[in-house]
CSV table of C-alpha atoms in Angstrom, one decimal:
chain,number,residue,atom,x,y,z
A,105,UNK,CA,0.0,0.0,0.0
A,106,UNK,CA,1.5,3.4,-1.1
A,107,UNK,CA,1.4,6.8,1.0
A,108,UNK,CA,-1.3,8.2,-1.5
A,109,UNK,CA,-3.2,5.0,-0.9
A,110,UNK,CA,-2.8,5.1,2.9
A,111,UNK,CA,-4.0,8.9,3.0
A,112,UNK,CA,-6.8,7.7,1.4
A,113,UNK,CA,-7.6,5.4,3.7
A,114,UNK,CA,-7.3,7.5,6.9
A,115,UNK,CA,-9.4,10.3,5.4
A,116,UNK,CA,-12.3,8.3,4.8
A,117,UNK,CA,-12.1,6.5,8.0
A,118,UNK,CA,-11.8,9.8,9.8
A,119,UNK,CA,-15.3,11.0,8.0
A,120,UNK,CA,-17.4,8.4,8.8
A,121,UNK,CA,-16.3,8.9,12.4
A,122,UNK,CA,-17.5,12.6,12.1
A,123,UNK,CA,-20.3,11.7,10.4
A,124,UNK,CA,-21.1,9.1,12.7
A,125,UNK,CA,-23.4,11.3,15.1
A,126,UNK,CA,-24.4,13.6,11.8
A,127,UNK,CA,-27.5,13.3,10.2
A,128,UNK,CA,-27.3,11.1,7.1
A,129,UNK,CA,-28.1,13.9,4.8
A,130,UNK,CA,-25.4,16.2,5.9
A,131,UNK,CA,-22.2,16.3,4.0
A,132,UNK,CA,-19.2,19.0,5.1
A,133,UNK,CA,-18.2,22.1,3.1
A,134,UNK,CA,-14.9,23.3,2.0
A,135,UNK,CA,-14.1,27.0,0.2
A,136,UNK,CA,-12.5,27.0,-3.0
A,137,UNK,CA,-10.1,30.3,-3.8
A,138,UNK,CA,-9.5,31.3,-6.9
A,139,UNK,CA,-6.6,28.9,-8.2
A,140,UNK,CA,-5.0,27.5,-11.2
A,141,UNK,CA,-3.6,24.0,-12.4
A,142,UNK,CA,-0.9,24.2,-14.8
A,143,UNK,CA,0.2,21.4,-17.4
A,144,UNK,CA,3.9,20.1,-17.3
A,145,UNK,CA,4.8,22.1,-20.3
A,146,UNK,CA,2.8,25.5,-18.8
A,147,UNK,CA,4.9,24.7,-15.3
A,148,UNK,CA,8.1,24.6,-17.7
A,149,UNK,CA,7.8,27.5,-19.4
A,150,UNK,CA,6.7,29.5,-16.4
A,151,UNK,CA,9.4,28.5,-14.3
A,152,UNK,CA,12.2,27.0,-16.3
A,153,UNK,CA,13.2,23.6,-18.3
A,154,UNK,CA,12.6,20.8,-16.2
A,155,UNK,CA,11.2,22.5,-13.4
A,156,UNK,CA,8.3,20.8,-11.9
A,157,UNK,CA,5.6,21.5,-9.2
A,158,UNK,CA,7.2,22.2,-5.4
A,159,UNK,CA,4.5,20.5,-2.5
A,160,UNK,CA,3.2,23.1,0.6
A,161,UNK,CA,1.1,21.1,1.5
A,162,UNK,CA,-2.0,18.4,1.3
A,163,UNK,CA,-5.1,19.3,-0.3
A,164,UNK,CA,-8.2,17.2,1.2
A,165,UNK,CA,-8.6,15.5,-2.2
A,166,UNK,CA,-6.4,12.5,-2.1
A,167,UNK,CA,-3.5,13.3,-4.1
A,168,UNK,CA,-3.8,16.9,-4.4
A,169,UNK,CA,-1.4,19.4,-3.0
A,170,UNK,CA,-0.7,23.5,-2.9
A,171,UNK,CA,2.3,24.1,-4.5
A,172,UNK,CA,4.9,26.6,-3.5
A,173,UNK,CA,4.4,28.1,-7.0
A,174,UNK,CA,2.7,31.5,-7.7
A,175,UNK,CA,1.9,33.1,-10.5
A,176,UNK,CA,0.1,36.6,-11.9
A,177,UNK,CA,-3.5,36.1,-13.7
A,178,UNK,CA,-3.5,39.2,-16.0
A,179,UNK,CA,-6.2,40.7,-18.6
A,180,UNK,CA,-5.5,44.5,-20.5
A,181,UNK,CA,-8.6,45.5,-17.9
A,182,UNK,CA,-6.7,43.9,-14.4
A,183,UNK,CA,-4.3,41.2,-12.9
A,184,UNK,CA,-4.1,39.5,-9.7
A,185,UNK,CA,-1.1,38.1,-8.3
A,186,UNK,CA,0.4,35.8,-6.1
A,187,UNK,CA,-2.2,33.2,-7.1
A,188,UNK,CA,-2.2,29.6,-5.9
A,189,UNK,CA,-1.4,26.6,-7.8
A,190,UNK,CA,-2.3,23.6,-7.4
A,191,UNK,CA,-0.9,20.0,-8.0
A,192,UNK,CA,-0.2,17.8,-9.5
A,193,UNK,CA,0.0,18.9,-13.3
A,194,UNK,CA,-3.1,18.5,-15.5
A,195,UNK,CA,-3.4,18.0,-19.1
A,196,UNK,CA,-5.0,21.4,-19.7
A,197,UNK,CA,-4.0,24.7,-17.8
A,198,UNK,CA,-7.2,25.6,-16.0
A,199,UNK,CA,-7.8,28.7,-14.4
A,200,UNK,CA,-10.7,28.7,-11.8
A,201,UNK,CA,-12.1,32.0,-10.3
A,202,UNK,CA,-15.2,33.1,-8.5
A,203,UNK,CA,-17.8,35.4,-11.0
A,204,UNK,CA,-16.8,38.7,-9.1
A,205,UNK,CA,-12.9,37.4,-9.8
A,206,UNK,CA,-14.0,36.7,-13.6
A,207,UNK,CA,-16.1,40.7,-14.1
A,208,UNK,CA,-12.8,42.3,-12.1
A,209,UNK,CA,-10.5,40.6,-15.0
A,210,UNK,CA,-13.2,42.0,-17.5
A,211,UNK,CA,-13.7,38.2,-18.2
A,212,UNK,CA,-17.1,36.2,-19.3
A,213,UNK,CA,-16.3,33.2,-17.5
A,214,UNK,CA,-18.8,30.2,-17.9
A,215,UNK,CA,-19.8,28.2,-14.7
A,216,UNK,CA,-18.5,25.0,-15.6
A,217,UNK,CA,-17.5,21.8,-14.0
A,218,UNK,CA,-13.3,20.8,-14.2
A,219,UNK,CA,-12.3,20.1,-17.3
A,220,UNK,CA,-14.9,21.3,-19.0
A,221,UNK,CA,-12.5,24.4,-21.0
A,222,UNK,CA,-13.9,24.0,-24.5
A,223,UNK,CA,-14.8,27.7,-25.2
A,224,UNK,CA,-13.4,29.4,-21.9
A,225,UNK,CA,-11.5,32.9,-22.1
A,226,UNK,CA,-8.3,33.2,-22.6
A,227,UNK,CA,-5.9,34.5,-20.1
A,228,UNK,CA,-2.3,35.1,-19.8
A,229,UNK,CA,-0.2,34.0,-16.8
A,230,UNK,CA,3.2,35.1,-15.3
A,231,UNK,CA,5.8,34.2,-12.5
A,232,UNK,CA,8.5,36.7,-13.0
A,233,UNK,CA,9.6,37.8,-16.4
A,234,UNK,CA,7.9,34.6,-18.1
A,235,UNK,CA,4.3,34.9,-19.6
A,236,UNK,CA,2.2,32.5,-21.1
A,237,UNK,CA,-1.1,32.7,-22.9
A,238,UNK,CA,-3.1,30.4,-21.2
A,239,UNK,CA,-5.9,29.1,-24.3
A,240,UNK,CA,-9.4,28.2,-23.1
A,241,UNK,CA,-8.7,27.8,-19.7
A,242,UNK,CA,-10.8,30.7,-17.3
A,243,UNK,CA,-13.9,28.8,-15.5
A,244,UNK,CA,-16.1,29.7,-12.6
A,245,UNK,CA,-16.4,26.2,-10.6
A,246,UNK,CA,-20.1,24.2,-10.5
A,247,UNK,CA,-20.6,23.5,-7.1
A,248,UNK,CA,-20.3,19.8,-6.6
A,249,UNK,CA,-19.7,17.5,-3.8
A,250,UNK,CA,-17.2,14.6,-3.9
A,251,UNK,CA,-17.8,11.0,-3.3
A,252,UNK,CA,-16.5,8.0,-2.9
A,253,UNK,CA,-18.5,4.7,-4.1
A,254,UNK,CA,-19.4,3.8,-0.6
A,255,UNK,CA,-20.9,7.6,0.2
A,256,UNK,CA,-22.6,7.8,-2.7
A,257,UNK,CA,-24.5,4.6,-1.6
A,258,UNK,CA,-24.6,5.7,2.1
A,259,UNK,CA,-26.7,8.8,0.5
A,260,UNK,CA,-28.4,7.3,-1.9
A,261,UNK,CA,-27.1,9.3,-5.4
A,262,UNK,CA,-25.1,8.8,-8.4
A,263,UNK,CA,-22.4,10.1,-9.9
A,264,UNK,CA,-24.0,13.4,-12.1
A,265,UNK,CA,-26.9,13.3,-10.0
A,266,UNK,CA,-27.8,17.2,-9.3
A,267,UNK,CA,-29.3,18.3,-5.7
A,268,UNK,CA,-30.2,21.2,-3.6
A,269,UNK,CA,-27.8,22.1,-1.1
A,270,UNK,CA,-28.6,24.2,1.9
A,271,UNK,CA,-25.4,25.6,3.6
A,272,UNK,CA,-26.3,25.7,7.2
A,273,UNK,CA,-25.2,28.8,8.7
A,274,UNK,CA,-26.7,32.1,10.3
A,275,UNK,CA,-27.6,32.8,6.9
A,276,UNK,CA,-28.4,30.2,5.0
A,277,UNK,CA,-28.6,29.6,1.7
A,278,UNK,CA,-29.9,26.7,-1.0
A,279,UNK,CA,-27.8,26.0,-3.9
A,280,UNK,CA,-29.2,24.4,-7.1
A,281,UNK,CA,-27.9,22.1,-9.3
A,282,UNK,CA,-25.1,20.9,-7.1
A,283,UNK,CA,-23.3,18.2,-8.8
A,284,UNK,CA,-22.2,15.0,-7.5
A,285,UNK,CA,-18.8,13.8,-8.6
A,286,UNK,CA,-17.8,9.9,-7.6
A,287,UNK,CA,-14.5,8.6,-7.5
A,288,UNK,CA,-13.1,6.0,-5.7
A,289,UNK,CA,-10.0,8.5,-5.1
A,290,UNK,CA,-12.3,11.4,-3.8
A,291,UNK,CA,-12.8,12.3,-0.3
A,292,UNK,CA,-16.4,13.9,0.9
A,293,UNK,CA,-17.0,17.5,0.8
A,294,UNK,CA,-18.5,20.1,-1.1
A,295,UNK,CA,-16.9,22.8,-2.7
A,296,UNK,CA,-18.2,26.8,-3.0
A,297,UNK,CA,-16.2,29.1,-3.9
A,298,UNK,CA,-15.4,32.4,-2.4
A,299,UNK,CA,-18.5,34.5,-4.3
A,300,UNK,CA,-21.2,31.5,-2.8
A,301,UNK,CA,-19.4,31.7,0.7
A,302,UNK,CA,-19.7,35.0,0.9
A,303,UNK,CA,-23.5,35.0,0.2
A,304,UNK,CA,-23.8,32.7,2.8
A,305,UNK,CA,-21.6,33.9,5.7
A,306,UNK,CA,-19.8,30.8,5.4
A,307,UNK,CA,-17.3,29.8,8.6
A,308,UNK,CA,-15.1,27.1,8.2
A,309,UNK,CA,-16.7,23.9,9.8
A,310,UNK,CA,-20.3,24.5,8.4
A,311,UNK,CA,-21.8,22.0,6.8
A,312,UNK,CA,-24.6,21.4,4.1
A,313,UNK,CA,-27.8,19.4,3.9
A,314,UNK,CA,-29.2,17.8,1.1
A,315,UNK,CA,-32.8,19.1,0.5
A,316,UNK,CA,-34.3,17.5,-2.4
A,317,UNK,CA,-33.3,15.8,-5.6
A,318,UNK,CA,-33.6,17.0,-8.9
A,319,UNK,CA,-33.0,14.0,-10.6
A,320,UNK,CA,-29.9,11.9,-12.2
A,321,UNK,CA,-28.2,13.3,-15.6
């Protein structure tokens, strides 16, 4: 058993004895910053032949990891900087941000779930004096919820399935269309991003309830 395995392991042990005393329709809620994923050949020209991704630290997501990388998401209308990315390399450069994110870049960003780029904006990336054009690669996240197998039985859905979501907080709000994503790989939570926490008063630890299905994809 590897170390990506074993983390895998523990995770989902360690949320079904959280969930243990939770109601069975209650699922816990993570925030999403704006963030990008860069393919090895976008990592190589932004920071050099050969270079590849640096690990901070563990993401929940089995696998995943913040890198020490940063780089500069710049438009002609604005640019933020000192962005996150995230690992490990993908096979498109994807550049997720939350709608407010996407209107201060001067960007018409689709809601879309990851990996969906065909047809995204263009954006162009830089860490220090190297700049790429980054094709078909700004998206604003779908809300979703990851599963494994085993939760997805345990709550009674299926991978695509869309639900309402109510975040439960002092201000609570009820997301539509929430998509679930199953993978064996996947560790349970939902994911908002900074926009939909907002409108919520999200704190971390909050949790969400499913309210009602929609029906399966």
């Amino acid at each position: 058993m590897n170390e990506q395995e074993i983390r895998r392991l523990v995770s989902n042990v360690v949320t079904r004895l959280l969930l243990q005393e939770e109601p069975a329709n209650t699922v816990p809620v993570e925030v999403s910053a704006r963030h990008v994923h860069l393919t090895q050949e976008d990592v190589e020209a932004l920071f050099g032949p050969g270079h590849t991704l640096t690990h901070k630290r563990n993401l929940s997501q089995p696998g995943q990891f913040l890198a020490e990388e940063r780089v500069s998401v710049v438009t002609a209308k604005n640019s933020f900087h000192n962005v996150a990315v995230l690992g490990p390399a993908r096979s498109h450069t994807q550049v997720e941000l939350s709608m407010t994110d996407a209107r201060t870049l001067g960007l018409k960003a689709p809601i879309r779930q990851s990996g969906d780029t065909a047809g995204c904006p263009d954006v162009c990336l830089m860490a220090g004096s190297r700049m790429i054009c980054a094709k078909e690669s700004v998206m604003v996240a779908q809300n979703h919820i990851h599963m494994t197998p085993a939760d997805a039985s345990r709550y009674g859905v299926a991978d695509g399935q869309k639900l309402q979501v109510e975040i439960e907080t002092e201000r609570p709000v009820t997301f539509d269309g929430v998509v679930i994503r199953v993978r064996e790989d996947y560790a349970l939570a939902m994911h908002i991003d900074l926009d939909e926490a907002n409108a919520c008063a999200f704190q971390t630890g909050e949790s969400g309830r499913l309210v009602r299905q929609e029906g399966a994809k």
